[in-house]
Every structure is written in C-alpha cells, then in structure tokens.
Amino acid sequence: MNSKAYRLVILSLYVAMALILSYIESLIPLPIPIPGAKIGLPNIITLVSLLTLGWPLTLLIVLARIFLSGFLFGGGFSIIYSLGGGLLSLLVMSLLVSFFKDRLSLMLISIFGAIFHNLGQVIVAAIVVQTTSLLLYFLFLMLLAIPTGLFIGLTARELMRLLNKTTIFSKLNPPQKNSRS
C-alpha cells in the first residue's frame, strides 16, 4: 500500500473513531448544571491526528466529524456551534503544536484547545442570539475546560505512547530515499 493510500486509511479510521467518541459522549450526561458542557472525547482523536498527520488532514477529520455527528446525533445548531468551537480549537492547538511542541506538554495544549473550543462556541452563541452577555457564560465553561482538557490531554498522551510502540505510524512517514542514488 502506498503512502497516500495508507494516509487515507488512517484518516478514515480517525474519522470513525471520532464519530464513535462523539456518540458515546452524547450518551454521557454530565452531573453539572452547565448547559452544553461536554467532556470533549473526540478531541483525543484531534490531538493524535495533529501529532501524526498534521493540521491539514486534521482539519478534514474535524470537519467530517462535526458534520457527520451533527447530522446523526445533533441538528443544525449543533453543527454551527461545533464548527465555531472545533475550528478555533484546532487553530490554537495547531499553532501550539507547530511552534511550542517541545516546550508545552500535550496536556497544556489540550487545555488551551478546550478553552478555545468553549470560547468559539460562546462567540457563535452570542452571534446567534445577538447578545454579548453570553460571553460571561464563557467564565463557567473555562473553569470546566481545565479538568476536561487535562483528561483529554492525558488520554491522548497515553494513546500516543501505546501507538508509538507499534508500526502504525512508520508507514505514514517513510524514510526519505537518497536522491543521489
């Protein structure tokens, strides 16, 4: 299997896993009185994909997950809110991975991703209902983003540790052939 076909297989698996985690998350009610609060389980796949496939393919995974889970388990507004949060979160995590990967832990990158995911959703909600008072709601969501981002970062780190023991990713980045030979 060539490298492009292998990347497509891995990308499809990531979309499927993110979709399954979205479904599982929709079944888990959080015992806190904050509407819209979620753990963010699909972000485990987003983080792993950022580290293994890079941001352009991760963008495809995030978009596919948002639209598919929105059509299957949510609705039109869930897609709009998820786009705001998911794309802002992906942008921030991509920048952090690109520029500070060696200085920041995966848990800290995940916490920033969770905070900006919530910020993106609150900005979209403020635009939809046309009031900036919803931005105060972000303070409550930010407090929730810290433990959930930490959990997602820890889980992604352990998943990467286990996956790095396999040969799954060795085919994604095959050794470069010497152009002189």
PDB file of C-alpha atoms in Angstrom:
ATOM      1  CA  MET A   1       0.000   0.000   0.000  1.00  0.00           C
ATOM      2  CA  ASN A   2       1.481   3.342  -0.960  1.00  0.00           C
ATOM      3  CA  SER A   3       1.834   6.217   1.494  1.00  0.00           C
ATOM      4  CA  LYS A   4      -1.166   8.200   0.184  1.00  0.00           C
ATOM      5  CA  ALA A   5      -3.476   5.197   0.393  1.00  0.00           C
ATOM      6  CA  TYR A   6      -2.167   4.430   3.877  1.00  0.00           C
ATOM      7  CA  ARG A   7      -2.815   8.035   4.968  1.00  0.00           C
ATOM      8  CA  LEU A   8      -6.367   7.753   3.620  1.00  0.00           C
ATOM      9  CA  VAL A   9      -6.912   4.575   5.640  1.00  0.00           C
ATOM     10  CA  ILE A  10      -5.584   6.211   8.823  1.00  0.00           C
ATOM     11  CA  LEU A  11      -7.662   9.352   8.144  1.00  0.00           C
ATOM     12  CA  SER A  12     -10.802   7.233   7.718  1.00  0.00           C
ATOM     13  CA  LEU A  13     -10.074   5.367  10.941  1.00  0.00           C
ATOM     14  CA  TYR A  14      -9.618   8.659  12.797  1.00  0.00           C
ATOM     15  CA  VAL A  15     -12.961   9.957  11.475  1.00  0.00           C
ATOM     16  CA  ALA A  16     -14.683   6.725  12.519  1.00  0.00           C
ATOM     17  CA  MET A  17     -13.108   6.798  15.992  1.00  0.00           C
ATOM     18  CA  ALA A  18     -14.001  10.483  16.476  1.00  0.00           C
ATOM     19  CA  LEU A  19     -17.570   9.759  15.408  1.00  0.00           C
ATOM     20  CA  ILE A  20     -17.828   6.844  17.848  1.00  0.00           C
ATOM     21  CA  LEU A  21     -16.456   9.020  20.655  1.00  0.00           C
ATOM     22  CA  SER A  22     -18.996  11.724  19.739  1.00  0.00           C
ATOM     23  CA  TYR A  23     -21.784   9.177  20.011  1.00  0.00           C
ATOM     24  CA  ILE A  24     -20.503   7.847  23.344  1.00  0.00           C
ATOM     25  CA  GLU A  25     -20.218  11.402  24.623  1.00  0.00           C
ATOM     26  CA  SER A  26     -23.823  12.119  23.640  1.00  0.00           C
ATOM     27  CA  LEU A  27     -24.881   9.236  25.915  1.00  0.00           C
ATOM     28  CA  ILE A  28     -22.980  10.525  28.971  1.00  0.00           C
ATOM     29  CA  PRO A  29     -24.863  13.205  30.918  1.00  0.00           C
ATOM     30  CA  LEU A  30     -22.550  15.411  32.963  1.00  0.00           C
ATOM     31  CA  PRO A  31     -23.730  15.876  36.571  1.00  0.00           C
ATOM     32  CA  ILE A  32     -23.214  19.641  36.461  1.00  0.00           C
ATOM     33  CA  PRO A  33     -25.801  22.372  35.793  1.00  0.00           C
ATOM     34  CA  ILE A  34     -23.951  23.959  32.845  1.00  0.00           C
ATOM     35  CA  PRO A  35     -25.901  23.593  29.570  1.00  0.00           C
ATOM     36  CA  GLY A  36     -23.841  22.381  26.628  1.00  0.00           C
ATOM     37  CA  ALA A  37     -20.919  21.251  28.757  1.00  0.00           C
ATOM     38  CA  LYS A  38     -19.179  18.132  27.439  1.00  0.00           C
ATOM     39  CA  ILE A  39     -16.010  16.197  28.128  1.00  0.00           C
ATOM     40  CA  GLY A  40     -14.718  16.586  24.566  1.00  0.00           C
ATOM     41  CA  LEU A  41     -13.855  12.942  23.890  1.00  0.00           C
ATOM     42  CA  PRO A  42     -13.453  13.419  20.077  1.00  0.00           C
ATOM     43  CA  ASN A  43     -10.617  15.846  20.825  1.00  0.00           C
ATOM     44  CA  ILE A  44      -8.481  12.833  21.755  1.00  0.00           C
ATOM     45  CA  ILE A  45      -8.507  11.925  18.072  1.00  0.00           C
ATOM     46  CA  THR A  46      -7.925  15.546  17.059  1.00  0.00           C
ATOM     47  CA  LEU A  47      -4.772  15.686  19.184  1.00  0.00           C
ATOM     48  CA  VAL A  48      -3.463  12.328  17.971  1.00  0.00           C
ATOM     49  CA  SER A  49      -4.160  13.329  14.382  1.00  0.00           C
ATOM     50  CA  LEU A  50      -2.368  16.654  14.806  1.00  0.00           C
ATOM     51  CA  LEU A  51       0.712  14.786  16.005  1.00  0.00           C
ATOM     52  CA  THR A  52       0.626  12.095  13.328  1.00  0.00           C
ATOM     53  CA  LEU A  53      -0.983  13.606  10.209  1.00  0.00           C
ATOM     54  CA  GLY A  54      -0.523  17.355  10.666  1.00  0.00           C
ATOM     55  CA  TRP A  55      -3.110  20.136  10.624  1.00  0.00           C
ATOM     56  CA  PRO A  56      -4.400  19.985   7.006  1.00  0.00           C
ATOM     57  CA  LEU A  57      -5.611  16.389   7.302  1.00  0.00           C
ATOM     58  CA  THR A  58      -6.745  17.004  10.871  1.00  0.00           C
ATOM     59  CA  LEU A  59      -8.924  19.833   9.548  1.00  0.00           C
ATOM     60  CA  LEU A  60     -10.625  17.308   7.250  1.00  0.00           C
ATOM     61  CA  ILE A  61     -11.145  14.941  10.188  1.00  0.00           C
ATOM     62  CA  VAL A  62     -12.629  17.679  12.385  1.00  0.00           C
ATOM     63  CA  LEU A  63     -14.964  18.876   9.609  1.00  0.00           C
ATOM     64  CA  ALA A  64     -16.087  15.323   8.792  1.00  0.00           C
ATOM     65  CA  ARG A  65     -16.692  14.558  12.468  1.00  0.00           C
ATOM     66  CA  ILE A  66     -18.660  17.776  13.065  1.00  0.00           C
ATOM     67  CA  PHE A  67     -20.939  17.346  10.047  1.00  0.00           C
ATOM     68  CA  LEU A  68     -21.467  13.597  10.462  1.00  0.00           C
ATOM     69  CA  SER A  69     -22.116  13.744  14.215  1.00  0.00           C
ATOM     70  CA  GLY A  70     -24.327  16.802  13.729  1.00  0.00           C
ATOM     71  CA  PHE A  71     -26.458  15.035  11.136  1.00  0.00           C
ATOM     72  CA  LEU A  72     -26.561  11.763  13.104  1.00  0.00           C
ATOM     73  CA  PHE A  73     -26.823  12.861  16.749  1.00  0.00           C
ATOM     74  CA  GLY A  74     -27.498  16.597  16.803  1.00  0.00           C
ATOM     75  CA  GLY A  75     -29.000  19.125  14.482  1.00  0.00           C
ATOM     76  CA  GLY A  76     -28.291  22.283  12.537  1.00  0.00           C
ATOM     77  CA  PHE A  77     -27.420  24.388  15.567  1.00  0.00           C
ATOM     78  CA  SER A  78     -25.117  21.727  16.989  1.00  0.00           C
ATOM     79  CA  ILE A  79     -23.198  21.807  13.700  1.00  0.00           C
ATOM     80  CA  ILE A  80     -22.907  25.603  13.825  1.00  0.00           C
ATOM     81  CA  TYR A  81     -21.732  25.646  17.463  1.00  0.00           C
ATOM     82  CA  SER A  82     -19.354  22.741  16.859  1.00  0.00           C
ATOM     83  CA  LEU A  83     -17.850  24.473  13.825  1.00  0.00           C
ATOM     84  CA  GLY A  84     -17.149  27.603  15.881  1.00  0.00           C
ATOM     85  CA  GLY A  85     -15.586  25.668  18.733  1.00  0.00           C
ATOM     86  CA  GLY A  86     -13.882  22.934  16.750  1.00  0.00           C
ATOM     87  CA  LEU A  87     -12.214  25.189  14.211  1.00  0.00           C
ATOM     88  CA  LEU A  88     -10.988  27.741  16.786  1.00  0.00           C
ATOM     89  CA  SER A  89      -9.711  24.922  18.996  1.00  0.00           C
ATOM     90  CA  LEU A  90      -7.948  23.269  16.060  1.00  0.00           C
ATOM     91  CA  LEU A  91      -6.341  26.568  15.044  1.00  0.00           C
ATOM     92  CA  VAL A  92      -4.959  27.186  18.541  1.00  0.00           C
ATOM     93  CA  MET A  93      -3.758  23.618  19.068  1.00  0.00           C
ATOM     94  CA  SER A  94      -2.154  23.548  15.596  1.00  0.00           C
ATOM     95  CA  LEU A  95      -0.231  26.746  16.344  1.00  0.00           C
ATOM     96  CA  LEU A  96       0.872  25.432  19.735  1.00  0.00           C
ATOM     97  CA  VAL A  97       1.968  22.082  18.276  1.00  0.00           C
ATOM     98  CA  SER A  98       3.813  23.813  15.423  1.00  0.00           C
ATOM     99  CA  PHE A  99       5.673  26.396  17.492  1.00  0.00           C
ATOM    100  CA  PHE A 100       5.817  25.098  21.080  1.00  0.00           C
ATOM    101  CA  LYS A 101       5.597  21.312  20.786  1.00  0.00           C
ATOM    102  CA  ASP A 102       8.901  20.791  22.575  1.00  0.00           C
ATOM    103  CA  ARG A 103       8.162  23.320  25.333  1.00  0.00           C
ATOM    104  CA  LEU A 104       4.498  22.591  26.088  1.00  0.00           C
ATOM    105  CA  SER A 105       3.050  19.321  27.294  1.00  0.00           C
ATOM    106  CA  LEU A 106       0.216  17.652  25.438  1.00  0.00           C
ATOM    107  CA  MET A 107      -1.984  18.251  28.487  1.00  0.00           C
ATOM    108  CA  LEU A 108      -1.387  22.024  28.342  1.00  0.00           C
ATOM    109  CA  ILE A 109      -2.032  22.087  24.587  1.00  0.00           C
ATOM    110  CA  SER A 110      -5.254  20.169  25.227  1.00  0.00           C
ATOM    111  CA  ILE A 111      -6.340  22.587  27.972  1.00  0.00           C
ATOM    112  CA  PHE A 112      -5.797  25.525  25.600  1.00  0.00           C
ATOM    113  CA  GLY A 113      -7.761  23.624  22.955  1.00  0.00           C
ATOM    114  CA  ALA A 114     -10.652  23.054  25.365  1.00  0.00           C
ATOM    115  CA  ILE A 115     -10.679  26.702  26.457  1.00  0.00           C
ATOM    116  CA  PHE A 116     -10.719  27.969  22.879  1.00  0.00           C
ATOM    117  CA  HIS A 117     -13.321  25.374  21.889  1.00  0.00           C
ATOM    118  CA  ASN A 118     -15.630  26.791  24.542  1.00  0.00           C
ATOM    119  CA  LEU A 119     -14.757  30.352  23.519  1.00  0.00           C
ATOM    120  CA  GLY A 120     -15.613  29.584  19.884  1.00  0.00           C
ATOM    121  CA  GLN A 121     -18.957  28.107  20.857  1.00  0.00           C
ATOM    122  CA  VAL A 122     -19.837  31.051  23.111  1.00  0.00           C
ATOM    123  CA  ILE A 123     -18.900  33.538  20.358  1.00  0.00           C
ATOM    124  CA  VAL A 124     -21.172  31.678  17.920  1.00  0.00           C
ATOM    125  CA  ALA A 125     -23.964  31.636  20.525  1.00  0.00           C
ATOM    126  CA  ALA A 126     -23.526  35.378  21.141  1.00  0.00           C
ATOM    127  CA  ILE A 127     -23.801  35.989  17.395  1.00  0.00           C
ATOM    128  CA  VAL A 128     -26.867  33.728  17.035  1.00  0.00           C
ATOM    129  CA  VAL A 129     -28.824  35.287  19.916  1.00  0.00           C
ATOM    130  CA  GLN A 130     -27.303  38.741  19.294  1.00  0.00           C
ATOM    131  CA  THR A 131     -26.206  39.499  22.835  1.00  0.00           C
ATOM    132  CA  THR A 132     -22.740  39.835  24.297  1.00  0.00           C
ATOM    133  CA  SER A 133     -23.950  38.946  27.786  1.00  0.00           C
ATOM    134  CA  LEU A 134     -23.420  35.289  26.855  1.00  0.00           C
ATOM    135  CA  LEU A 135     -19.692  35.944  26.991  1.00  0.00           C
ATOM    136  CA  LEU A 136     -19.973  35.831  30.807  1.00  0.00           C
ATOM    137  CA  TYR A 137     -21.041  32.205  30.372  1.00  0.00           C
ATOM    138  CA  PHE A 138     -17.566  31.576  28.993  1.00  0.00           C
ATOM    139  CA  LEU A 139     -16.097  32.044  32.504  1.00  0.00           C
ATOM    140  CA  PHE A 140     -18.016  28.995  33.759  1.00  0.00           C
ATOM    141  CA  LEU A 141     -17.106  26.977  30.684  1.00  0.00           C
ATOM    142  CA  MET A 142     -13.438  27.969  31.025  1.00  0.00           C
ATOM    143  CA  LEU A 143     -13.356  26.536  34.541  1.00  0.00           C
ATOM    144  CA  LEU A 144     -14.771  23.290  33.167  1.00  0.00           C
ATOM    145  CA  ALA A 145     -12.309  23.314  30.246  1.00  0.00           C
ATOM    146  CA  ILE A 146      -9.311  22.931  32.557  1.00  0.00           C
ATOM    147  CA  PRO A 147     -10.154  19.473  34.007  1.00  0.00           C
ATOM    148  CA  THR A 148     -11.672  18.185  30.755  1.00  0.00           C
ATOM    149  CA  GLY A 149      -8.708  19.437  28.714  1.00  0.00           C
ATOM    150  CA  LEU A 150      -6.341  17.816  31.204  1.00  0.00           C
ATOM    151  CA  PHE A 151      -8.218  14.499  30.934  1.00  0.00           C
ATOM    152  CA  ILE A 152      -8.214  14.630  27.122  1.00  0.00           C
ATOM    153  CA  GLY A 153      -4.507  15.538  27.038  1.00  0.00           C
ATOM    154  CA  LEU A 154      -3.570  12.719  29.403  1.00  0.00           C
ATOM    155  CA  THR A 155      -5.602  10.233  27.392  1.00  0.00           C
ATOM    156  CA  ALA A 156      -4.088  11.415  24.090  1.00  0.00           C
ATOM    157  CA  ARG A 157      -0.574  11.223  25.553  1.00  0.00           C
ATOM    158  CA  GLU A 158      -1.115   7.644  26.735  1.00  0.00           C
ATOM    159  CA  LEU A 159      -2.672   6.691  23.395  1.00  0.00           C
ATOM    160  CA  MET A 160       0.331   8.155  21.538  1.00  0.00           C
ATOM    161  CA  ARG A 161       2.704   6.296  23.881  1.00  0.00           C
ATOM    162  CA  LEU A 162       0.978   3.000  23.086  1.00  0.00           C
ATOM    163  CA  LEU A 163       0.664   3.713  19.353  1.00  0.00           C
ATOM    164  CA  ASN A 164       4.346   4.637  19.096  1.00  0.00           C
ATOM    165  CA  LYS A 165       5.193   1.090  20.200  1.00  0.00           C
ATOM    166  CA  THR A 166       3.509  -0.207  17.040  1.00  0.00           C
ATOM    167  CA  THR A 167       4.473   0.177  13.380  1.00  0.00           C
ATOM    168  CA  ILE A 168       1.253   2.013  12.501  1.00  0.00           C
ATOM    169  CA  PHE A 169       2.871   5.410  12.044  1.00  0.00           C
ATOM    170  CA  SER A 170       6.110   4.223  10.433  1.00  0.00           C
ATOM    171  CA  LYS A 171       4.290   3.926   7.095  1.00  0.00           C
ATOM    172  CA  LEU A 172       2.983   7.499   7.370  1.00  0.00           C
ATOM    173  CA  ASN A 173       6.444   8.994   7.242  1.00  0.00           C
ATOM    174  CA  PRO A 174       8.626   6.530   5.349  1.00  0.00           C
ATOM    175  CA  PRO A 175      12.358   7.248   5.356  1.00  0.00           C
ATOM    176  CA  GLN A 176      13.390   9.577   2.554  1.00  0.00           C
ATOM    177  CA  LYS A 177      15.137   7.916  -0.368  1.00  0.00           C
ATOM    178  CA  ASN A 178      18.552   9.283  -1.143  1.00  0.00           C
ATOM    179  CA  SER A 179      18.133  11.392  -4.288  1.00  0.00           C
ATOM    180  CA  ARG A 180      21.809  10.831  -5.348  1.00  0.00           C
ATOM    181  CA  SER A 181      21.453   7.081  -5.758  1.00  0.00           C
TER     182      SER A 181
END
